[in-house]
Amino acid sequence: MNARLSDRKLIMLGAGGHARVLLAILRAQGAAIEGCVALEPPDGRWPSDIPYLGRSDALSQFDPSAVALTNGIGSAGAIAARRDEFELACRAGFAFRGVRHEQTIIDPSAEVDDTALIMAGAIVQPGARVGANALINTGAIVDHDCVIGAHCHVATGARLAGGVILGESVHVGAGATIIQGIEIGARAVIAAGAAIVRAVESGSTHGGVPGRNLLRLERPSC
C-alpha cells in the first residue's frame, strides 16, 4: 500500500548550500530524511547523519511509492539541472514534496503548487500562482496576480510587482526588480540587481538598470 506523501521518508536531490537550507527547514518541521543524492559527495558542511546515497541513479534502489523527494538542487542562472532532475525523477514514478518555511506570508487566495519551495521571509500575495518545482527564495516578493511558471527561480530578495508573468524555467537573480505587468519569456535569465521595465523575450539574458539584453550584439558603426 502506498504511504501518504506526508508520511514518507524524504530523499534530498542535491547536497549544496540550497539543499542544506531546505534540510534545516524540513528538520524543524519534523521530517524524516533518508539521505541525499548528488553528482558528488557532499563536503564537510553537510550533516554527517544524513547519508550520501550516490548519484541520481541510486534512486533505482527505492520504491517510488515508499519515499518522496525534495529538490535541493540550486541554480544561479541556469535552471536546466534542477528542472531536468525533477522531470527525470517524475518519469520514474517519484513524487516530490514541496517546502514552505514557517516564516512566509502566502495569501489564502494564492495558488502554490505542492512541489514548490517557498523559503524564509518570502511573500506571495493575493491571486498569485506559483508553478511546479518553482523556487521562491529567501525574502523574495511575488506580488498580486503574478504567474510564476514551472521550474522558475525567484532568487533571494528579488521583487516582482503586480501582474508579472514568468514563463517556464526563468531565473530572476538576487535583488532584481520587475515592474508591474511585465512578461518574461521562458528560459530567460534576469541578472542580479537588474531593473526590468519592458517585456523580455524567451531565452535571453537581461541585466542593468534599466534592464537590457546582454546577449544582443550591437551593430558596428559605419
PDB file of C-alpha atoms in Angstrom:
ATOM      1  CA  MET A   1       0.000   0.000   0.000  1.00  0.00           C
ATOM      2  CA  ASN A   2       1.302   3.442  -0.859  1.00  0.00           C
ATOM      3  CA  ALA A   3       2.313   5.561   2.113  1.00  0.00           C
ATOM      4  CA  ARG A   4       0.831   9.050   2.268  1.00  0.00           C
ATOM      5  CA  LEU A   5       3.237  11.605   0.862  1.00  0.00           C
ATOM      6  CA  SER A   6       3.448  13.463   4.182  1.00  0.00           C
ATOM      7  CA  ASP A   7       4.349  10.227   5.987  1.00  0.00           C
ATOM      8  CA  ARG A   8       7.124   9.092   3.667  1.00  0.00           C
ATOM      9  CA  LYS A   9      10.812   9.462   4.358  1.00  0.00           C
ATOM     10  CA  LEU A  10      12.435  12.090   2.183  1.00  0.00           C
ATOM     11  CA  ILE A  11      15.400  11.911  -0.153  1.00  0.00           C
ATOM     12  CA  MET A  12      17.076  15.204  -0.993  1.00  0.00           C
ATOM     13  CA  LEU A  13      18.224  15.893  -4.543  1.00  0.00           C
ATOM     14  CA  GLY A  14      21.425  17.874  -4.191  1.00  0.00           C
ATOM     15  CA  ALA A  15      23.829  18.387  -1.317  1.00  0.00           C
ATOM     16  CA  GLY A  16      24.996  22.002  -1.646  1.00  0.00           C
ATOM     17  CA  GLY A  17      24.059  25.184   0.167  1.00  0.00           C
ATOM     18  CA  HIS A  18      20.456  25.307  -1.056  1.00  0.00           C
ATOM     19  CA  ALA A  19      19.925  21.686  -0.035  1.00  0.00           C
ATOM     20  CA  ARG A  20      21.278  22.441   3.449  1.00  0.00           C
ATOM     21  CA  VAL A  21      18.807  25.316   3.851  1.00  0.00           C
ATOM     22  CA  LEU A  22      15.932  23.041   2.830  1.00  0.00           C
ATOM     23  CA  LEU A  23      17.227  20.362   5.164  1.00  0.00           C
ATOM     24  CA  ALA A  24      17.153  22.790   8.098  1.00  0.00           C
ATOM     25  CA  ILE A  25      13.529  23.708   7.328  1.00  0.00           C
ATOM     26  CA  LEU A  26      12.458  20.087   6.969  1.00  0.00           C
ATOM     27  CA  ARG A  27      14.155  19.024  10.188  1.00  0.00           C
ATOM     28  CA  ALA A  28      12.487  21.859  12.088  1.00  0.00           C
ATOM     29  CA  GLN A  29       9.174  20.550  10.750  1.00  0.00           C
ATOM     30  CA  GLY A  30       9.925  17.016  11.943  1.00  0.00           C
ATOM     31  CA  ALA A  31      10.535  15.375   8.556  1.00  0.00           C
ATOM     32  CA  ALA A  32      12.490  12.119   8.390  1.00  0.00           C
ATOM     33  CA  ILE A  33      15.373  12.302   5.896  1.00  0.00           C
ATOM     34  CA  GLU A  34      16.601   9.066   4.304  1.00  0.00           C
ATOM     35  CA  GLY A  35      19.648  10.652   2.645  1.00  0.00           C
ATOM     36  CA  CYS A  36      20.744  12.690  -0.346  1.00  0.00           C
ATOM     37  CA  VAL A  37      21.679  12.040  -3.957  1.00  0.00           C
ATOM     38  CA  ALA A  38      24.061  14.331  -5.820  1.00  0.00           C
ATOM     39  CA  LEU A  39      26.668  14.316  -8.580  1.00  0.00           C
ATOM     40  CA  GLU A  40      29.451  14.458  -5.989  1.00  0.00           C
ATOM     41  CA  PRO A  41      29.629  13.500  -2.289  1.00  0.00           C
ATOM     42  CA  PRO A  42      28.810  16.473  -0.048  1.00  0.00           C
ATOM     43  CA  ASP A  43      31.553  18.479   1.622  1.00  0.00           C
ATOM     44  CA  GLY A  44      32.217  18.793   5.344  1.00  0.00           C
ATOM     45  CA  ARG A  45      29.370  21.263   5.857  1.00  0.00           C
ATOM     46  CA  TRP A  46      26.799  18.554   5.130  1.00  0.00           C
ATOM     47  CA  PRO A  47      25.324  16.963   8.301  1.00  0.00           C
ATOM     48  CA  SER A  48      27.112  13.694   8.975  1.00  0.00           C
ATOM     49  CA  ASP A  49      23.904  11.912   9.993  1.00  0.00           C
ATOM     50  CA  ILE A  50      22.331  12.377   6.544  1.00  0.00           C
ATOM     51  CA  PRO A  51      23.998   9.757   4.320  1.00  0.00           C
ATOM     52  CA  TYR A  52      25.130  10.299   0.759  1.00  0.00           C
ATOM     53  CA  LEU A  53      23.311   7.654  -1.286  1.00  0.00           C
ATOM     54  CA  GLY A  54      25.147   8.216  -4.562  1.00  0.00           C
ATOM     55  CA  ARG A  55      24.313   9.873  -7.870  1.00  0.00           C
ATOM     56  CA  SER A  56      20.729  10.134  -9.123  1.00  0.00           C
ATOM     57  CA  ASP A  57      20.778   6.542 -10.407  1.00  0.00           C
ATOM     58  CA  ALA A  58      20.877   5.478  -6.743  1.00  0.00           C
ATOM     59  CA  LEU A  59      17.143   6.230  -6.663  1.00  0.00           C
ATOM     60  CA  SER A  60      16.567   2.950  -8.516  1.00  0.00           C
ATOM     61  CA  GLN A  61      17.024   1.059  -5.244  1.00  0.00           C
ATOM     62  CA  PHE A  62      13.969   2.766  -3.720  1.00  0.00           C
ATOM     63  CA  ASP A  63      10.260   2.086  -4.201  1.00  0.00           C
ATOM     64  CA  PRO A  64       8.707   5.319  -5.545  1.00  0.00           C
ATOM     65  CA  SER A  65       5.556   4.622  -3.520  1.00  0.00           C
ATOM     66  CA  ALA A  66       7.518   4.450  -0.253  1.00  0.00           C
ATOM     67  CA  VAL A  67       9.678   7.600  -0.348  1.00  0.00           C
ATOM     68  CA  ALA A  68       9.279  11.199  -1.502  1.00  0.00           C
ATOM     69  CA  LEU A  69      11.827  13.590  -2.979  1.00  0.00           C
ATOM     70  CA  THR A  70      12.624  17.233  -2.336  1.00  0.00           C
ATOM     71  CA  ASN A  71      14.525  19.224  -4.945  1.00  0.00           C
ATOM     72  CA  GLY A  72      17.551  20.765  -3.265  1.00  0.00           C
ATOM     73  CA  ILE A  73      19.443  21.459  -6.496  1.00  0.00           C
ATOM     74  CA  GLY A  74      20.137  25.169  -6.624  1.00  0.00           C
ATOM     75  CA  SER A  75      20.568  27.456  -9.617  1.00  0.00           C
ATOM     76  CA  ALA A  76      22.494  30.651 -10.188  1.00  0.00           C
ATOM     77  CA  GLY A  77      21.215  31.431 -13.661  1.00  0.00           C
ATOM     78  CA  ALA A  78      20.999  28.011 -15.312  1.00  0.00           C
ATOM     79  CA  ILE A  79      17.722  26.273 -14.455  1.00  0.00           C
ATOM     80  CA  ALA A  80      18.369  23.154 -16.536  1.00  0.00           C
ATOM     81  CA  ALA A  81      19.920  20.925 -13.853  1.00  0.00           C
ATOM     82  CA  ARG A  82      17.153  21.294 -11.268  1.00  0.00           C
ATOM     83  CA  ARG A  83      14.452  21.093 -13.957  1.00  0.00           C
ATOM     84  CA  ASP A  84      15.914  18.026 -15.694  1.00  0.00           C
ATOM     85  CA  GLU A  85      16.471  16.051 -12.483  1.00  0.00           C
ATOM     86  CA  PHE A  86      12.930  16.866 -11.349  1.00  0.00           C
ATOM     87  CA  GLU A  87      11.406  15.704 -14.620  1.00  0.00           C
ATOM     88  CA  LEU A  88      13.594  12.576 -14.766  1.00  0.00           C
ATOM     89  CA  ALA A  89      12.514  11.529 -11.269  1.00  0.00           C
ATOM     90  CA  CYS A  90       8.853  12.230 -12.062  1.00  0.00           C
ATOM     91  CA  ARG A  91       9.057   9.980 -15.127  1.00  0.00           C
ATOM     92  CA  ALA A  92      10.479   7.250 -12.879  1.00  0.00           C
ATOM     93  CA  GLY A  93       7.359   7.480 -10.724  1.00  0.00           C
ATOM     94  CA  PHE A  94       8.685   9.519  -7.796  1.00  0.00           C
ATOM     95  CA  ALA A  95       6.617  12.219  -6.121  1.00  0.00           C
ATOM     96  CA  PHE A  96       8.048  15.483  -4.852  1.00  0.00           C
ATOM     97  CA  ARG A  97       7.238  17.209  -1.599  1.00  0.00           C
ATOM     98  CA  GLY A  98       7.407  20.986  -1.558  1.00  0.00           C
ATOM     99  CA  VAL A  99       8.650  23.072   1.348  1.00  0.00           C
ATOM    100  CA  ARG A 100       7.162  26.156   2.974  1.00  0.00           C
ATOM    101  CA  HIS A 101       9.132  27.879   5.710  1.00  0.00           C
ATOM    102  CA  GLU A 102       7.096  28.823   8.762  1.00  0.00           C
ATOM    103  CA  GLN A 103       8.053  32.477   8.340  1.00  0.00           C
ATOM    104  CA  THR A 104       6.471  33.110   4.951  1.00  0.00           C
ATOM    105  CA  ILE A 105       3.388  35.089   4.012  1.00  0.00           C
ATOM    106  CA  ILE A 106       1.220  33.288   1.480  1.00  0.00           C
ATOM    107  CA  ASP A 107      -2.218  34.749   0.890  1.00  0.00           C
ATOM    108  CA  PRO A 108      -5.011  32.151   1.034  1.00  0.00           C
ATOM    109  CA  SER A 109      -6.116  33.105  -2.479  1.00  0.00           C
ATOM    110  CA  ALA A 110      -2.687  32.379  -3.956  1.00  0.00           C
ATOM    111  CA  GLU A 111      -2.234  29.046  -5.749  1.00  0.00           C
ATOM    112  CA  VAL A 112       1.066  27.382  -4.862  1.00  0.00           C
ATOM    113  CA  ASP A 113       1.894  24.010  -6.387  1.00  0.00           C
ATOM    114  CA  ASP A 114       2.536  21.252  -3.869  1.00  0.00           C
ATOM    115  CA  THR A 115       6.071  20.775  -5.233  1.00  0.00           C
ATOM    116  CA  ALA A 116       7.085  24.444  -4.979  1.00  0.00           C
ATOM    117  CA  LEU A 117       9.663  25.693  -2.467  1.00  0.00           C
ATOM    118  CA  ILE A 118       8.853  28.868  -0.511  1.00  0.00           C
ATOM    119  CA  MET A 119      11.761  29.985   1.647  1.00  0.00           C
ATOM    120  CA  ALA A 120      12.045  32.118   4.798  1.00  0.00           C
ATOM    121  CA  GLY A 121      10.674  35.636   4.558  1.00  0.00           C
ATOM    122  CA  ALA A 122       9.140  35.180   1.103  1.00  0.00           C
ATOM    123  CA  ILE A 123       5.807  36.869   0.366  1.00  0.00           C
ATOM    124  CA  VAL A 124       3.232  35.561  -2.118  1.00  0.00           C
ATOM    125  CA  GLN A 125       0.324  37.966  -2.488  1.00  0.00           C
ATOM    126  CA  PRO A 126      -3.372  37.544  -3.451  1.00  0.00           C
ATOM    127  CA  GLY A 127      -4.147  35.963  -6.806  1.00  0.00           C
ATOM    128  CA  ALA A 128      -0.576  34.861  -7.463  1.00  0.00           C
ATOM    129  CA  ARG A 129       0.127  31.431  -8.968  1.00  0.00           C
ATOM    130  CA  VAL A 130       3.340  29.504  -8.387  1.00  0.00           C
ATOM    131  CA  GLY A 131       4.019  26.502 -10.623  1.00  0.00           C
ATOM    132  CA  ALA A 132       5.561  23.070 -10.180  1.00  0.00           C
ATOM    133  CA  ASN A 133       9.139  22.888  -8.879  1.00  0.00           C
ATOM    134  CA  ALA A 134       9.320  26.686  -8.640  1.00  0.00           C
ATOM    135  CA  LEU A 135      11.618  28.205  -6.035  1.00  0.00           C
ATOM    136  CA  ILE A 136      10.715  31.462  -4.286  1.00  0.00           C
ATOM    137  CA  ASN A 137      13.887  32.102  -2.347  1.00  0.00           C
ATOM    138  CA  THR A 138      14.667  33.900   0.899  1.00  0.00           C
ATOM    139  CA  GLY A 139      12.972  37.293   1.204  1.00  0.00           C
ATOM    140  CA  ALA A 140      11.622  37.350  -2.361  1.00  0.00           C
ATOM    141  CA  ILE A 141       8.338  39.149  -3.105  1.00  0.00           C
ATOM    142  CA  VAL A 142       5.738  37.866  -5.559  1.00  0.00           C
ATOM    143  CA  ASP A 143       3.014  40.481  -5.615  1.00  0.00           C
ATOM    144  CA  HIS A 144      -0.666  40.213  -6.532  1.00  0.00           C
ATOM    145  CA  ASP A 145      -1.718  38.276  -9.634  1.00  0.00           C
ATOM    146  CA  CYS A 146       1.792  37.253 -10.680  1.00  0.00           C
ATOM    147  CA  VAL A 147       2.177  33.977 -12.557  1.00  0.00           C
ATOM    148  CA  ILE A 148       5.349  32.002 -11.844  1.00  0.00           C
ATOM    149  CA  GLY A 149       5.893  29.209 -14.363  1.00  0.00           C
ATOM    150  CA  ALA A 150       7.155  25.727 -13.608  1.00  0.00           C
ATOM    151  CA  HIS A 151      10.834  25.430 -12.576  1.00  0.00           C
ATOM    152  CA  CYS A 152      11.331  29.187 -12.132  1.00  0.00           C
ATOM    153  CA  HIS A 153      13.748  30.523  -9.525  1.00  0.00           C
ATOM    154  CA  VAL A 154      12.952  33.892  -7.977  1.00  0.00           C
ATOM    155  CA  ALA A 155      16.212  34.418  -6.124  1.00  0.00           C
ATOM    156  CA  THR A 156      16.970  35.985  -2.766  1.00  0.00           C
ATOM    157  CA  GLY A 157      15.465  39.432  -2.325  1.00  0.00           C
ATOM    158  CA  ALA A 158      14.045  39.690  -5.850  1.00  0.00           C
ATOM    159  CA  ARG A 159      10.845  41.722  -6.214  1.00  0.00           C
ATOM    160  CA  LEU A 160       8.045  41.121  -8.702  1.00  0.00           C
ATOM    161  CA  ALA A 161       5.386  43.834  -8.821  1.00  0.00           C
ATOM    162  CA  GLY A 162       1.750  43.017  -9.538  1.00  0.00           C
ATOM    163  CA  GLY A 163       0.769  41.060 -12.617  1.00  0.00           C
ATOM    164  CA  VAL A 164       4.244  39.938 -13.666  1.00  0.00           C
ATOM    165  CA  ILE A 165       4.276  36.740 -15.730  1.00  0.00           C
ATOM    166  CA  LEU A 166       7.282  34.419 -15.786  1.00  0.00           C
ATOM    167  CA  GLY A 167       7.350  31.690 -18.429  1.00  0.00           C
ATOM    168  CA  GLU A 168       8.758  28.284 -17.562  1.00  0.00           C
ATOM    169  CA  SER A 169      12.353  27.942 -16.328  1.00  0.00           C
ATOM    170  CA  VAL A 170      13.030  31.645 -15.791  1.00  0.00           C
ATOM    171  CA  HIS A 171      15.781  32.724 -13.386  1.00  0.00           C
ATOM    172  CA  VAL A 172      15.302  36.081 -11.641  1.00  0.00           C
ATOM    173  CA  GLY A 173      18.576  36.989  -9.955  1.00  0.00           C
ATOM    174  CA  ALA A 174      19.111  38.184  -6.402  1.00  0.00           C
ATOM    175  CA  GLY A 175      17.798  41.678  -5.753  1.00  0.00           C
ATOM    176  CA  ALA A 176      16.320  42.121  -9.237  1.00  0.00           C
ATOM    177  CA  THR A 177      13.124  44.134  -9.682  1.00  0.00           C
ATOM    178  CA  ILE A 178      10.457  43.604 -12.343  1.00  0.00           C
ATOM    179  CA  ILE A 179       7.828  46.347 -12.602  1.00  0.00           C
ATOM    180  CA  GLN A 180       4.110  45.643 -12.844  1.00  0.00           C
ATOM    181  CA  GLY A 181       2.554  43.851 -15.796  1.00  0.00           C
ATOM    182  CA  ILE A 182       5.805  42.730 -17.437  1.00  0.00           C
ATOM    183  CA  GLU A 183       6.021  39.345 -19.171  1.00  0.00           C
ATOM    184  CA  ILE A 184       9.282  37.380 -19.093  1.00  0.00           C
ATOM    185  CA  GLY A 185       9.648  34.684 -21.746  1.00  0.00           C
ATOM    186  CA  ALA A 186      10.528  31.074 -20.985  1.00  0.00           C
ATOM    187  CA  ARG A 187      14.153  30.243 -20.095  1.00  0.00           C
ATOM    188  CA  ALA A 188      15.125  33.905 -19.774  1.00  0.00           C
ATOM    189  CA  VAL A 189      17.711  34.984 -17.201  1.00  0.00           C
ATOM    190  CA  ILE A 190      17.375  38.247 -15.291  1.00  0.00           C
ATOM    191  CA  ALA A 191      20.714  39.234 -13.801  1.00  0.00           C
ATOM    192  CA  ALA A 192      21.137  40.111 -10.132  1.00  0.00           C
ATOM    193  CA  GLY A 193      20.172  43.680  -9.340  1.00  0.00           C
ATOM    194  CA  ALA A 194      18.528  44.334 -12.706  1.00  0.00           C
ATOM    195  CA  ALA A 195      15.512  46.623 -13.083  1.00  0.00           C
ATOM    196  CA  ILE A 196      13.209  45.247 -15.779  1.00  0.00           C
ATOM    197  CA  VAL A 197      10.768  47.754 -17.257  1.00  0.00           C
ATOM    198  CA  ARG A 198       9.985  46.113 -20.621  1.00  0.00           C
ATOM    199  CA  ALA A 199       8.968  42.636 -21.787  1.00  0.00           C
ATOM    200  CA  VAL A 200      11.796  40.107 -22.065  1.00  0.00           C
ATOM    201  CA  GLU A 201      11.985  37.608 -24.912  1.00  0.00           C
ATOM    202  CA  SER A 202      12.398  33.866 -24.340  1.00  0.00           C
ATOM    203  CA  GLY A 203      15.920  32.572 -23.862  1.00  0.00           C
ATOM    204  CA  SER A 204      17.531  35.981 -23.451  1.00  0.00           C
ATOM    205  CA  THR A 205      19.669  37.373 -20.641  1.00  0.00           C
ATOM    206  CA  HIS A 206      18.852  40.841 -19.338  1.00  0.00           C
ATOM    207  CA  GLY A 207      20.703  42.957 -16.815  1.00  0.00           C
ATOM    208  CA  GLY A 208      21.413  46.512 -15.765  1.00  0.00           C
ATOM    209  CA  VAL A 209      19.273  49.499 -14.792  1.00  0.00           C
ATOM    210  CA  PRO A 210      17.123  49.750 -16.769  1.00  0.00           C
ATOM    211  CA  GLY A 211      17.392  46.163 -17.969  1.00  0.00           C
ATOM    212  CA  ARG A 212      18.743  45.482 -21.451  1.00  0.00           C
ATOM    213  CA  ASN A 213      19.519  42.381 -23.491  1.00  0.00           C
ATOM    214  CA  LEU A 214      23.101  41.444 -22.641  1.00  0.00           C
ATOM    215  CA  LEU A 215      23.370  38.875 -25.457  1.00  0.00           C
ATOM    216  CA  ARG A 216      22.394  41.154 -28.336  1.00  0.00           C
ATOM    217  CA  LEU A 217      25.426  42.358 -30.250  1.00  0.00           C
ATOM    218  CA  GLU A 218      25.389  45.966 -31.303  1.00  0.00           C
ATOM    219  CA  ARG A 219      25.833  46.667 -34.996  1.00  0.00           C
ATOM    220  CA  PRO A 220      29.226  48.141 -35.805  1.00  0.00           C
ATOM    221  CA  SER A 221      29.091  51.826 -36.627  1.00  0.00           C
ATOM    222  CA  CYS A 222      29.772  52.830 -40.248  1.00  0.00           C
TER     223      CYS A 222
END
